[in-house]
Coordinates of C-alpha atoms and ligand atoms in Angstrom, one line a residue:
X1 CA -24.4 -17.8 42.3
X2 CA -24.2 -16.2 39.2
X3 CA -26.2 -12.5 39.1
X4 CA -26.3 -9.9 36.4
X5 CA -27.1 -6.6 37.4
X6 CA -28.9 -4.4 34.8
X7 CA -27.6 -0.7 34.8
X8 CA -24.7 0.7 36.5
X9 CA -25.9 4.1 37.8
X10 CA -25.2 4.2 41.4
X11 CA -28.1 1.3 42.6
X12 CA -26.0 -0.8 40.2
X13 CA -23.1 0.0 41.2
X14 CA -23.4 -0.6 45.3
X15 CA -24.9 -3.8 44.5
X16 CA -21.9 -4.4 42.2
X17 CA -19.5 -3.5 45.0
X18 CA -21.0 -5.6 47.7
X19 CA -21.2 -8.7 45.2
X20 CA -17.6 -8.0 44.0
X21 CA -16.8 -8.2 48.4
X22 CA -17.9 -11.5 48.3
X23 CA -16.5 -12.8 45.7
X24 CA -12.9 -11.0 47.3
X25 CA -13.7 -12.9 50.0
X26 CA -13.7 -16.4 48.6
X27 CA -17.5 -16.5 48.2
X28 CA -18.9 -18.4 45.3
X29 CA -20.2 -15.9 43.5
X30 CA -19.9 -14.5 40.1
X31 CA -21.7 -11.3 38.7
X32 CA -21.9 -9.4 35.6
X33 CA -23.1 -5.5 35.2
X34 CA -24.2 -4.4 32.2
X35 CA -24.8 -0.6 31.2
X36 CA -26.2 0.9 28.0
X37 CA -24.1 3.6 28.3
X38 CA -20.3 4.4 27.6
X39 CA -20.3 4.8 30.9
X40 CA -20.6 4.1 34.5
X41 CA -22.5 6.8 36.9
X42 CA -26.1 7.5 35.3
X43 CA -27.0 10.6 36.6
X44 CA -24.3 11.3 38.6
X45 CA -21.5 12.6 36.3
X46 CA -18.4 15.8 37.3
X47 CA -15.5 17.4 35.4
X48 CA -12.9 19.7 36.1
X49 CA -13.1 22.4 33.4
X50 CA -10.4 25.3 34.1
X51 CA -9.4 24.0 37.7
X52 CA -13.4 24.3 38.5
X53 CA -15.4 21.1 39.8
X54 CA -18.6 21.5 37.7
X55 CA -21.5 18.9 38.7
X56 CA -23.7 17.5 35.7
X57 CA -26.2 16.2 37.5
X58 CA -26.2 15.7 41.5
X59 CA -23.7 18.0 43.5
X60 CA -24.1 15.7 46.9
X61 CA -26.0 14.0 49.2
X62 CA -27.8 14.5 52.1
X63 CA -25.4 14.0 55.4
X64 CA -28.2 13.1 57.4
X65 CA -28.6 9.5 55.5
X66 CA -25.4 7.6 56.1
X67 CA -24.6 5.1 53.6
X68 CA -23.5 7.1 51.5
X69 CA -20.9 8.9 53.8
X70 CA -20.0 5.3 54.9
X71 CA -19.5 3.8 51.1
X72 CA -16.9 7.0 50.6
X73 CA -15.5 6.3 53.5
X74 CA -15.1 2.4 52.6
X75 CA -13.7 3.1 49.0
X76 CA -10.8 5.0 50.7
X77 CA -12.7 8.7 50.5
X78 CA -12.7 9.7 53.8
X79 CA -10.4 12.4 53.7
X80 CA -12.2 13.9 50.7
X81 CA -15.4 14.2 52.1
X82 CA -16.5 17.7 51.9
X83 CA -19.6 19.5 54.0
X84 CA -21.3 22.4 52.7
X85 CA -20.6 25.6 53.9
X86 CA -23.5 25.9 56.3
X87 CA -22.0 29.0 58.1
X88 CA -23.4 30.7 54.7
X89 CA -26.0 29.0 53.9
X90 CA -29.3 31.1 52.7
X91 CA -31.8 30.4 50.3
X92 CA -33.8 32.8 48.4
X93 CA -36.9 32.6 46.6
X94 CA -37.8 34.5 43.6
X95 CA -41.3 36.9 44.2
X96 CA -42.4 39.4 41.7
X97 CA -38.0 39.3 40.4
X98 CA -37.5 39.8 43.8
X99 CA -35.3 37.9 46.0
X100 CA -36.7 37.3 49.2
X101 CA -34.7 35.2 51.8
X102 CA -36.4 32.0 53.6
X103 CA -37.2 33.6 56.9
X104 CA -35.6 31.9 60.0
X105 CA -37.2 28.9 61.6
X106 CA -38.8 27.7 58.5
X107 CA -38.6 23.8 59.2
X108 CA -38.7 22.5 55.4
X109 CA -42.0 23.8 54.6
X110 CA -43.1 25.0 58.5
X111 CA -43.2 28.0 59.6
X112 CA -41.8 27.9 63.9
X113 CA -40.8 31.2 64.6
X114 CA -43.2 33.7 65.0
X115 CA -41.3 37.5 64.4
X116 CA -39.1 35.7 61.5
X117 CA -42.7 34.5 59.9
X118 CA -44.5 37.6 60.6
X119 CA -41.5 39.9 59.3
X120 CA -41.0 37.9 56.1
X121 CA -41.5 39.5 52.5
X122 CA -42.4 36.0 51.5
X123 CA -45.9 35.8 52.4
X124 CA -49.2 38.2 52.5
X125 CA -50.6 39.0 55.8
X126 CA -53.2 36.7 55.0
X127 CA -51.4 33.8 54.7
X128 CA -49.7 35.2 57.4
X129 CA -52.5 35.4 59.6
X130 CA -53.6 31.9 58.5
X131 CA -50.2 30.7 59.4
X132 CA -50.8 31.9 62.9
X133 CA -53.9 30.0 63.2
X134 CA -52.6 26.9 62.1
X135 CA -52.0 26.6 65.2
X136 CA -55.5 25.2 66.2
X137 CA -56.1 23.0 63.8
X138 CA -57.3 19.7 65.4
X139 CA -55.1 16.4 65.2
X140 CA -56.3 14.5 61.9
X141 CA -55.3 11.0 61.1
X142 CA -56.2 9.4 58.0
X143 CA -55.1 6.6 55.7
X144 CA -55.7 8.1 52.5
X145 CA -52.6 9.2 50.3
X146 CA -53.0 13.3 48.7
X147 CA -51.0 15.6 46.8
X148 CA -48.5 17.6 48.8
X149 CA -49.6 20.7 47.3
X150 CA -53.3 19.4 49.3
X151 CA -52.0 18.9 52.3
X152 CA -49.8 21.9 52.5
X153 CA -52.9 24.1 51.5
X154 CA -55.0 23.0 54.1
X155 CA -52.5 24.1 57.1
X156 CA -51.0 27.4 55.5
X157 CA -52.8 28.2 52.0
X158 CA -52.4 28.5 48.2
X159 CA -49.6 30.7 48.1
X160 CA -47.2 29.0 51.0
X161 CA -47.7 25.9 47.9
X162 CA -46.7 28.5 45.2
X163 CA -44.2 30.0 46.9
X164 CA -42.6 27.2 48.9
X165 CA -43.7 23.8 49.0
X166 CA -43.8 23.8 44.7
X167 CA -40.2 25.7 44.2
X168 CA -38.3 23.2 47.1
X169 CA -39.9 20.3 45.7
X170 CA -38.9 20.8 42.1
X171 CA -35.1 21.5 43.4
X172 CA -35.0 18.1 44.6
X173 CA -37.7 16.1 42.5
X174 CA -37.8 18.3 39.3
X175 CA -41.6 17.5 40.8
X176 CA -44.8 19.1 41.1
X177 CA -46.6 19.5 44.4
X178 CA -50.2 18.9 43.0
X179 CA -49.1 15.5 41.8
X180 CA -46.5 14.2 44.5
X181 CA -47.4 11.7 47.2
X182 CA -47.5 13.4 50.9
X183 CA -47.4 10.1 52.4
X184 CA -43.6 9.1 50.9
X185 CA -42.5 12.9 50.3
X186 CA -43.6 14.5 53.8
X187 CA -44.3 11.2 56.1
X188 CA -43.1 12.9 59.3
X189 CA -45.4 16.4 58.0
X190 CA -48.3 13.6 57.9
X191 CA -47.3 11.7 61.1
X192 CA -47.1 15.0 62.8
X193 CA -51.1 16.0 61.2
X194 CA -52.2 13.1 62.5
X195 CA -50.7 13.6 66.4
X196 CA -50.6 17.4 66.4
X197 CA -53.1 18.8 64.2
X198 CA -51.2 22.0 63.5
X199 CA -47.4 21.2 61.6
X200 CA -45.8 24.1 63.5
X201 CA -46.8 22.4 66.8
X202 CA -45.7 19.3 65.9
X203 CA -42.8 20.5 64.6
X204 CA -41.9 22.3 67.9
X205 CA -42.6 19.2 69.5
X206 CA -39.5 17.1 67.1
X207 CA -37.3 19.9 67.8
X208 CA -37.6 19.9 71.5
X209 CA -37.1 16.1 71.0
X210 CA -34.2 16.4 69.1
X211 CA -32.4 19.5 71.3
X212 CA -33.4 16.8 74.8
X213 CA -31.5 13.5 72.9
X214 CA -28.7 15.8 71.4
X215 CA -27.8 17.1 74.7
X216 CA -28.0 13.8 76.6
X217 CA -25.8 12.0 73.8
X218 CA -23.0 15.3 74.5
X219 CA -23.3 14.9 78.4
X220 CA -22.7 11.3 78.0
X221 CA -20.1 11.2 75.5
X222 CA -18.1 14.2 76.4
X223 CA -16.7 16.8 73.8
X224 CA -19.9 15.1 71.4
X225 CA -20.1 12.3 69.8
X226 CA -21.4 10.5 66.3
X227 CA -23.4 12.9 64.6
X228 CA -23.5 15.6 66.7
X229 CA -20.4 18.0 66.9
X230 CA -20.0 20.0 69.9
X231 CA -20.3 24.3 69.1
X232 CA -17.6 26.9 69.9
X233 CA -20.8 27.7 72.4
X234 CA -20.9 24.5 73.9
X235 CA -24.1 23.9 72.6
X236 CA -24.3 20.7 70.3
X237 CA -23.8 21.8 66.6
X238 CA -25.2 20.4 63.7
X239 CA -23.6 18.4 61.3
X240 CA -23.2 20.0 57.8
X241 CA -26.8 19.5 55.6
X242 CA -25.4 18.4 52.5
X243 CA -21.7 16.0 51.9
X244 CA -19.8 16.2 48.9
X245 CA -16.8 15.2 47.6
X246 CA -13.6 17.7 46.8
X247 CA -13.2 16.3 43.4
X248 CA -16.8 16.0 42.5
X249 CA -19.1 13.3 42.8
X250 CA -17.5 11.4 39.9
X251 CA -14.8 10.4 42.4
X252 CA -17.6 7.8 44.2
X253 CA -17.9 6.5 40.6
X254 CA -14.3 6.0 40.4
X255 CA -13.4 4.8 43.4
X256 CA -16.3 2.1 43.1
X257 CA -15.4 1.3 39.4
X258 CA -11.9 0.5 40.3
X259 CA -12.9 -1.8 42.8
X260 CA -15.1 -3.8 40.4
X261 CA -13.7 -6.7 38.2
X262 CA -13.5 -4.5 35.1
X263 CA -14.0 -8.3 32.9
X264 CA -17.3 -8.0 35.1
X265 CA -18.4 -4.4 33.9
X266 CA -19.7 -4.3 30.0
X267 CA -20.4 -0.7 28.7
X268 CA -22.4 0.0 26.0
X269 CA -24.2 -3.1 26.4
X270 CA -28.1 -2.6 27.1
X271 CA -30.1 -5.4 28.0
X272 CA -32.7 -5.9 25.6
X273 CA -34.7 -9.1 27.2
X274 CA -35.4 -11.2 30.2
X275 CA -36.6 -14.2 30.7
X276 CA -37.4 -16.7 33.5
X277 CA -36.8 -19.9 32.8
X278 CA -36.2 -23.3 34.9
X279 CA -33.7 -21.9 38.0
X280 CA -32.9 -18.6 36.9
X281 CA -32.9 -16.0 34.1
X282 CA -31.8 -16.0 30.9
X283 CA -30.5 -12.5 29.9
X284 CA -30.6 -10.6 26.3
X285 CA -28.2 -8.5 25.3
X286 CA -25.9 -7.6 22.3
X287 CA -28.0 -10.3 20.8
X288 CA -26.3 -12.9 23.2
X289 CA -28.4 -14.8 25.7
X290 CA -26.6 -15.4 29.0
X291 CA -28.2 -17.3 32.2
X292 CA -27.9 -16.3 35.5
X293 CA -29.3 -17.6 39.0
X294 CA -30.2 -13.5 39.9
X295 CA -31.0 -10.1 38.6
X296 CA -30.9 -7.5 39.7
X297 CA -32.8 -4.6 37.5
X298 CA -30.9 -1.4 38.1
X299 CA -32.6 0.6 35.6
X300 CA -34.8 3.3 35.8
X301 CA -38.5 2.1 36.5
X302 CA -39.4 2.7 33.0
X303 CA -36.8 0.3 31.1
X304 CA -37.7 -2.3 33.9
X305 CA -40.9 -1.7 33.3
X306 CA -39.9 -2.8 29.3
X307 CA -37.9 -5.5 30.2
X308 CA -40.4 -7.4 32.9
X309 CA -43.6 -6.9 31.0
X310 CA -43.4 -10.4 28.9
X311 CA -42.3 -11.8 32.0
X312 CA -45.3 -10.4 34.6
X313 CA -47.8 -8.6 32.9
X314 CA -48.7 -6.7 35.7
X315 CA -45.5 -5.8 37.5
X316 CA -44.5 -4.9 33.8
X317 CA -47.6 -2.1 33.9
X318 CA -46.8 -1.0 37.4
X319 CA -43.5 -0.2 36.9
X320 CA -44.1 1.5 33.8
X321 CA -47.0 3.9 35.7
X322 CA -43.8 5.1 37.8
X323 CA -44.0 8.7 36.5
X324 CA -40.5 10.0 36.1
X325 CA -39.2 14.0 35.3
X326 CA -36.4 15.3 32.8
X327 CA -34.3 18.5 33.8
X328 CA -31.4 20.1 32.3
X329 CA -28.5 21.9 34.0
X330 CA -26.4 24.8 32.7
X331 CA -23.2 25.7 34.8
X332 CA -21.7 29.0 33.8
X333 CA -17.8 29.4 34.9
X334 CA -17.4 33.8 35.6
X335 CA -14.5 35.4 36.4
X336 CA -15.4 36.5 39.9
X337 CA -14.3 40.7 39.7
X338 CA -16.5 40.7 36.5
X339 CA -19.8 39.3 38.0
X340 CA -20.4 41.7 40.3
X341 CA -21.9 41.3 43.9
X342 CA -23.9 38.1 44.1
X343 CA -26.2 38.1 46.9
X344 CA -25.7 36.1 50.5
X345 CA -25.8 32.4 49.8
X346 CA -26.3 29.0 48.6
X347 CA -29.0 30.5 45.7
X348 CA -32.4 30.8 45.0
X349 CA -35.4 28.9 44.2
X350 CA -37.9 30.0 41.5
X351 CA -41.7 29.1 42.0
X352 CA -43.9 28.2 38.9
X353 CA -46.0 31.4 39.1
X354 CA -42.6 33.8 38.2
X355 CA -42.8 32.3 34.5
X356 CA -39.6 31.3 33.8
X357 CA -37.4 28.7 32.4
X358 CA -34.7 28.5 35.5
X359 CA -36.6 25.9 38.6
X360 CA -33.3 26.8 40.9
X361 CA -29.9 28.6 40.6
X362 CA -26.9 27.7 42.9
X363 CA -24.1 29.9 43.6
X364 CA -21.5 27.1 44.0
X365 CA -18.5 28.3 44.7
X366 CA -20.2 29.5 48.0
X367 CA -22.1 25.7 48.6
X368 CA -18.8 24.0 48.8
X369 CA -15.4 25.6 49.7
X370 CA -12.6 24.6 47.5
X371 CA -13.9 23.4 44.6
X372 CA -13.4 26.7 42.7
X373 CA -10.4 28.2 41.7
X374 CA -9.5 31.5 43.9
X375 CA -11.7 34.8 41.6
X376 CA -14.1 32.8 39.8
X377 CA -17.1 31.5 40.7
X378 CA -20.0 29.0 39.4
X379 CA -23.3 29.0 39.2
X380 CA -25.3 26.3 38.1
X381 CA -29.2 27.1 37.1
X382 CA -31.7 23.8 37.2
X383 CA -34.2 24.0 34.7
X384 CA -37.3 21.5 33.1
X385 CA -39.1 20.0 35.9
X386 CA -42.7 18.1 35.3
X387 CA -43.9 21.3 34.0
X388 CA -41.2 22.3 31.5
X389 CA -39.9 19.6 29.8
X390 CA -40.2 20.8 26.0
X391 CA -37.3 22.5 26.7
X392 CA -35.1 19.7 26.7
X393 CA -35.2 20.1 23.1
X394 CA -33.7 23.4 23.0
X395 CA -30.3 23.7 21.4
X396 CA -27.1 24.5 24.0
X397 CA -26.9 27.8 22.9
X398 CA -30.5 28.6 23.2
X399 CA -30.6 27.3 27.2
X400 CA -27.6 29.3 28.0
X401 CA -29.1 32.2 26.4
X402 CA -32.1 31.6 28.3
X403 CA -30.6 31.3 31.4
X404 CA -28.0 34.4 30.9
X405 CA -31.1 36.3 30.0
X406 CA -33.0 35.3 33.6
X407 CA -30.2 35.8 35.1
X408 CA -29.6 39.1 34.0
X409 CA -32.8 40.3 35.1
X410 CA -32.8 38.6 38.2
X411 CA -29.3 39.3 39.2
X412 CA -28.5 42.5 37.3
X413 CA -25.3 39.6 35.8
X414 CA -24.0 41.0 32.6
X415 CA -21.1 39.5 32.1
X416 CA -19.8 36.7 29.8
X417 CA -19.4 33.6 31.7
X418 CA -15.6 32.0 31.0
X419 CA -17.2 28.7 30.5
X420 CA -20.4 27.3 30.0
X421 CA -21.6 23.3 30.4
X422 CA -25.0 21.8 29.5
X423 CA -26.4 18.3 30.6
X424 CA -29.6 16.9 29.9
X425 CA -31.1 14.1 32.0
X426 CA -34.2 12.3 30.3
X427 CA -36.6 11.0 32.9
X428 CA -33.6 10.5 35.4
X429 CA -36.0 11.4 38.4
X430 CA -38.7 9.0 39.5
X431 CA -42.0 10.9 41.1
X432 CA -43.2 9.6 44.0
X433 CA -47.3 10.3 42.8
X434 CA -50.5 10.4 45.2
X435 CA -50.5 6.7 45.9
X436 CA -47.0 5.4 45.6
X437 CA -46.6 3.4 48.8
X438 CA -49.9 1.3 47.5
X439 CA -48.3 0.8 44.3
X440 CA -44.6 -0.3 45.7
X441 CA -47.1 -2.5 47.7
X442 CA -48.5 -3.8 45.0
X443 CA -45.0 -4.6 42.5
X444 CA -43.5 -6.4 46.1
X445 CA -46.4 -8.6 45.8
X446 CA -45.2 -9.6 42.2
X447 CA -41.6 -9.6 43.4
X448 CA -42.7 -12.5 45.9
X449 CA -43.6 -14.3 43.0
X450 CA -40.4 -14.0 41.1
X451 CA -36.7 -15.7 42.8
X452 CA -33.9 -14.4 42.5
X453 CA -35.0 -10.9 41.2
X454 CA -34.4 -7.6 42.9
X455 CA -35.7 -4.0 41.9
X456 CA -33.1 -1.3 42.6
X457 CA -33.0 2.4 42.3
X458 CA -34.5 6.1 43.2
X459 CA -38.3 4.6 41.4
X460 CA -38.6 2.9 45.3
X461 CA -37.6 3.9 48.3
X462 CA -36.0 7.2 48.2
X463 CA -35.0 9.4 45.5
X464 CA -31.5 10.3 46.5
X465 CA -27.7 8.8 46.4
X466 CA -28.0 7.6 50.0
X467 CA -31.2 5.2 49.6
X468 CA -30.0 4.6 45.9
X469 CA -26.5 3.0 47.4
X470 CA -28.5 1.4 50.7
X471 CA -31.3 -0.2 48.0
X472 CA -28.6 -1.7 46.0
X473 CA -26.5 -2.8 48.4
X474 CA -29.3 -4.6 50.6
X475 CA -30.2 -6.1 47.5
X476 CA -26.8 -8.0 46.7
X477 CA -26.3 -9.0 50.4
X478 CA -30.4 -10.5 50.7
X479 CA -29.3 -12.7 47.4
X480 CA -26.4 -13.5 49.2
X481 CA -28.0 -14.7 52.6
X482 CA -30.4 -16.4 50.1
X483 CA -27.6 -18.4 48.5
X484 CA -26.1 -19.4 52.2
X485 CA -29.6 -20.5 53.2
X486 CA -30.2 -22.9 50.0
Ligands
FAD1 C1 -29.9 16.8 37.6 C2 -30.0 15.9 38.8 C3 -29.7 16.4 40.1 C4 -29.8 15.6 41.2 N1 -29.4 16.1 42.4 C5 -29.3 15.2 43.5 C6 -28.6 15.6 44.7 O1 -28.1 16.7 44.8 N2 -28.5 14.7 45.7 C7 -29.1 13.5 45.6 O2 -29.0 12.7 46.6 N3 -29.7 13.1 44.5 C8 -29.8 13.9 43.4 N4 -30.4 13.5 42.3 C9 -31.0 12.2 42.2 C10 -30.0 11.0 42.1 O3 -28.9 11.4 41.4 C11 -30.6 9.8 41.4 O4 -31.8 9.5 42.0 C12 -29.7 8.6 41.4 O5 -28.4 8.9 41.0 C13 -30.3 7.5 40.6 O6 -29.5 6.4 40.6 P1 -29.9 5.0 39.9 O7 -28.8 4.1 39.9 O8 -31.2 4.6 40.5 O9 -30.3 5.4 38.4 P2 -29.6 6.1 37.2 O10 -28.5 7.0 37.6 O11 -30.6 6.6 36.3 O12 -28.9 4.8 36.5 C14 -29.6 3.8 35.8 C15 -28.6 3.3 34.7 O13 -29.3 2.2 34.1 C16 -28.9 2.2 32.7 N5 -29.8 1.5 31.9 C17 -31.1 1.8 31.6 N6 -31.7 0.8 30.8 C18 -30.7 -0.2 30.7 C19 -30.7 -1.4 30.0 N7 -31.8 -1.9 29.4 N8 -29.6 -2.2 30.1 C20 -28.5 -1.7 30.7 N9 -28.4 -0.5 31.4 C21 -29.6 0.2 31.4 C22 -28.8 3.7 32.4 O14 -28.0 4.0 31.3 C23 -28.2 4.3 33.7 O15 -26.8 4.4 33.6 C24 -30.3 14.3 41.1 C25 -30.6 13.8 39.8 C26 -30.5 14.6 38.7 C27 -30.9 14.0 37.4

């Protein structure tokens, strides 16, 4: 079976990697990746600049979705798997210039702890109070998709949307909560709506859940086992939220690269047509045509979108109504002494309403242990988002300016940072929009139509590394089953 695979981000490259297996293990198959770029990686991208591990764009992944953990650990990367530093984790969120801490018990966007809630500058008493009431609301199951921003109004108000659900959203999506999908951002917040009624009670109810099967797994397995870790309390602890790796996350590039057949890999080489003809594909690019028995389209939905249209109309125009969101991120290298006090934490979050150009800034020195040399410290500020996205045009020296000058007034920093690095990523995030599932439902329709080709990436089924490399590597091992069966 001979397969190209279009785009060698990190969906290209696990289906790359589980292709190149086969083939290692005296499989008939034979693959090609192309990538437009110089490069292998798309969005995820590192270097070391004075002994510091500054991330361009992703700095990890989240631990609780394995495959990512697991493809480290099968590349040989184990032992340089780093956890974030929960023991300090705190997150703040900017109101009126003010820093205000998330209070405790905040669930992801619920409210379970009632002093910590009550206590918080965060909120008004009225939301407050309508946070309390939540309480009653009646269970409410529907089948209709809606905006988070929607949903989260309806159970704790306009400002918990401002003030939470928008900023935490647009430090993972770059996203905006009036247009993402509740159904594939928040399934379990609309699972629990539709048991529960009230998200706090139904949160209560998944944590109880969790504690009772956490517990049982420790009793039965000793000293813990899997994913739970036993505490220094004997109570089971919680793995870290976020894995990384000590050199950056350009080592998972690496270590997959130099596992490929480097004849197999062509940089700088964009695909510029497809076409299905009798038993395959024939694939354009460089102005060569080459055929193939399977592709798999490892672009962002947009380019596959450009590249399927004069082959399906339809799933053409579906792929390229995937919205997607630019951002830009500035690290800033400081000599630690020089900063002056940074408050407790992983950062801070910035919601819409506060006016300014930064989305997020992490302090990352404090994130992940040992990535910084000894007196210095980074921080890395997130900025562009669906909302802001002229500013990708800004010269360097203008967005560091920018973000010195918010930081400044934020953070009191006056200091010269030792080092500054600025990466722009255009329409790297897909948006999962009010009525995303229909429309996935919709292009696997099309897909049904079309053998031998697979759609691969964060425009699906997941937006981060882990459901990127899971995507990609299902992908390769279906075509693979496929070729057994035939
Ligand atoms: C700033 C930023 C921070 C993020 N932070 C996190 C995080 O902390 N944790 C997390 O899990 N996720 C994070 N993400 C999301 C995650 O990094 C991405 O969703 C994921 O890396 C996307 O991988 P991909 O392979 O689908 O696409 P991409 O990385 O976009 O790769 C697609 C590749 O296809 C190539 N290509 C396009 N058209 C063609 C063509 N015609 N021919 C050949 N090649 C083509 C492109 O050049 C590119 O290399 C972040 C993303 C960004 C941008």
């Amino acid at each position: 079976m001979r397969t190209a695979i279009i785009g060698g981000g990190i969906a290209g490259l696990a289906a790359a990697f589980e292709l190149e297996k086969a083939r290692a293990s005296g499989a008939t198959v034979e693959y090609t990746l192309f990538e437009a770029r110089e490069r292998l990686g798309g969005s995820l991208s590192s270097e070391i600049a004075d002994g510091a591990v500054l991330e361009r764009g992703p700095d990890s992944f989240l631990s609780e979705k394995t495959a990512a953990a697991e493809l480290c650990r099968e590349l040989g990367l184990g032992a340089d798997l780093l956890p974030s530093n929960d023991a300090a984790r705190k997150t703040y969120i900017l109101v009126k210039n003010r820093l205000v801490a998330l209070p405790d018990g905040l669930m992801f966007l619920v409210p379970t702890k009632l002093i910590p809630t009550a206590l918080t500058g965060l909120f008004s008493f009225t939301t407050k109070v309508r946070m309390g009431l939540e309480l009653l609301h009646p269970p409410r199951p529907s089948d209709e998709d809606e905006a988070v921003a929607t949903l989260v109004a309806r159970h704790f108000g306009a400002e918990a949307v401002d003030r939470l659900a928008d900023p935490l959203l647009s430090g993972i999506f770059g996203g905006d909560a009036t247009q993402l999908s509740a159904r594939t951002v928040l399934p379990r917040l609309v699972e629990m709506e539709s048991e529960y009624g009230s998200l706090t009670r139904g949160m209560l109810a998944a944590h109880r859940k969790m504690r009772a099967k956490a517990k049982e797994a420790a009793k039965n397995n000793g000293a813990g086992s899997g994913n739970v870790q036993s505490g220094s309390n004997g109570r089971p602890a919680a793995r870290s939220i976020f894995t990384s790796l000590r050199g950056g996350m350009q080592q998972l590039i690496d270590a997959l690269a130099a596992r490929l057949d480097a004849g197999r890999v062509r940089l700088g080489t964009p695909v510029s047509g497809l076409e299905r003809i009798e038993g395959g594909w024939k694939v354009v690019a460089g102005g060569e045509a080459e055929f193939y028995d399977a592709v798999i389209v490892a672009s962002p939905a947009w380019a596959a979108g450009v590249l399927l249209g004069p082959v399906d109309a339809a799933l053409g125009e579906e792929l390229g109504g995937i919205p997607y969101s630019s951002s830009i991120t500035v690290n800033l290298i400081y000599d630690e002494a020089r900063l002056g006090r940074l408050p407790d934490g992983f950062g801070f979050l910035v919601p819409v309403s506060e006016g300014r150009a930064m989305l997020a800034c992490t302090f990352v020195h404090r994130k992940f242990l040992g990535r910084t040399p000894p007196g210095k410290a980074v921080l890395r500020a997130f900025l562009g988002g669906m909302k802001n996205e002229a500013l990708l045009a800004e010269p360097d020296d203008v967005l560091v300016a920018t973000v010195r000058r918010e930081l400044k007034e934020i953070l009191g920093i006056q200091a010269e940072p030792e080092h500054t690095q600025v990466s722009r990523w255009r329409r790297a995030m897909a948006q999962y929009a009010v009525g995303h599932q229909a429309r996935i439902q919709r292009i696997n329709a099309r897909l049904a139509e079309l053998q031998g080709l697979k759609l691969v990436g964060n425009a699906y089924d997941g937006i981060g590394i882990p459901d990127c490399i899971r995507l990609g590597r299902q992908a390769a091992r279906e075509l693979l089953a496929s070729q057994r069966a035939s």
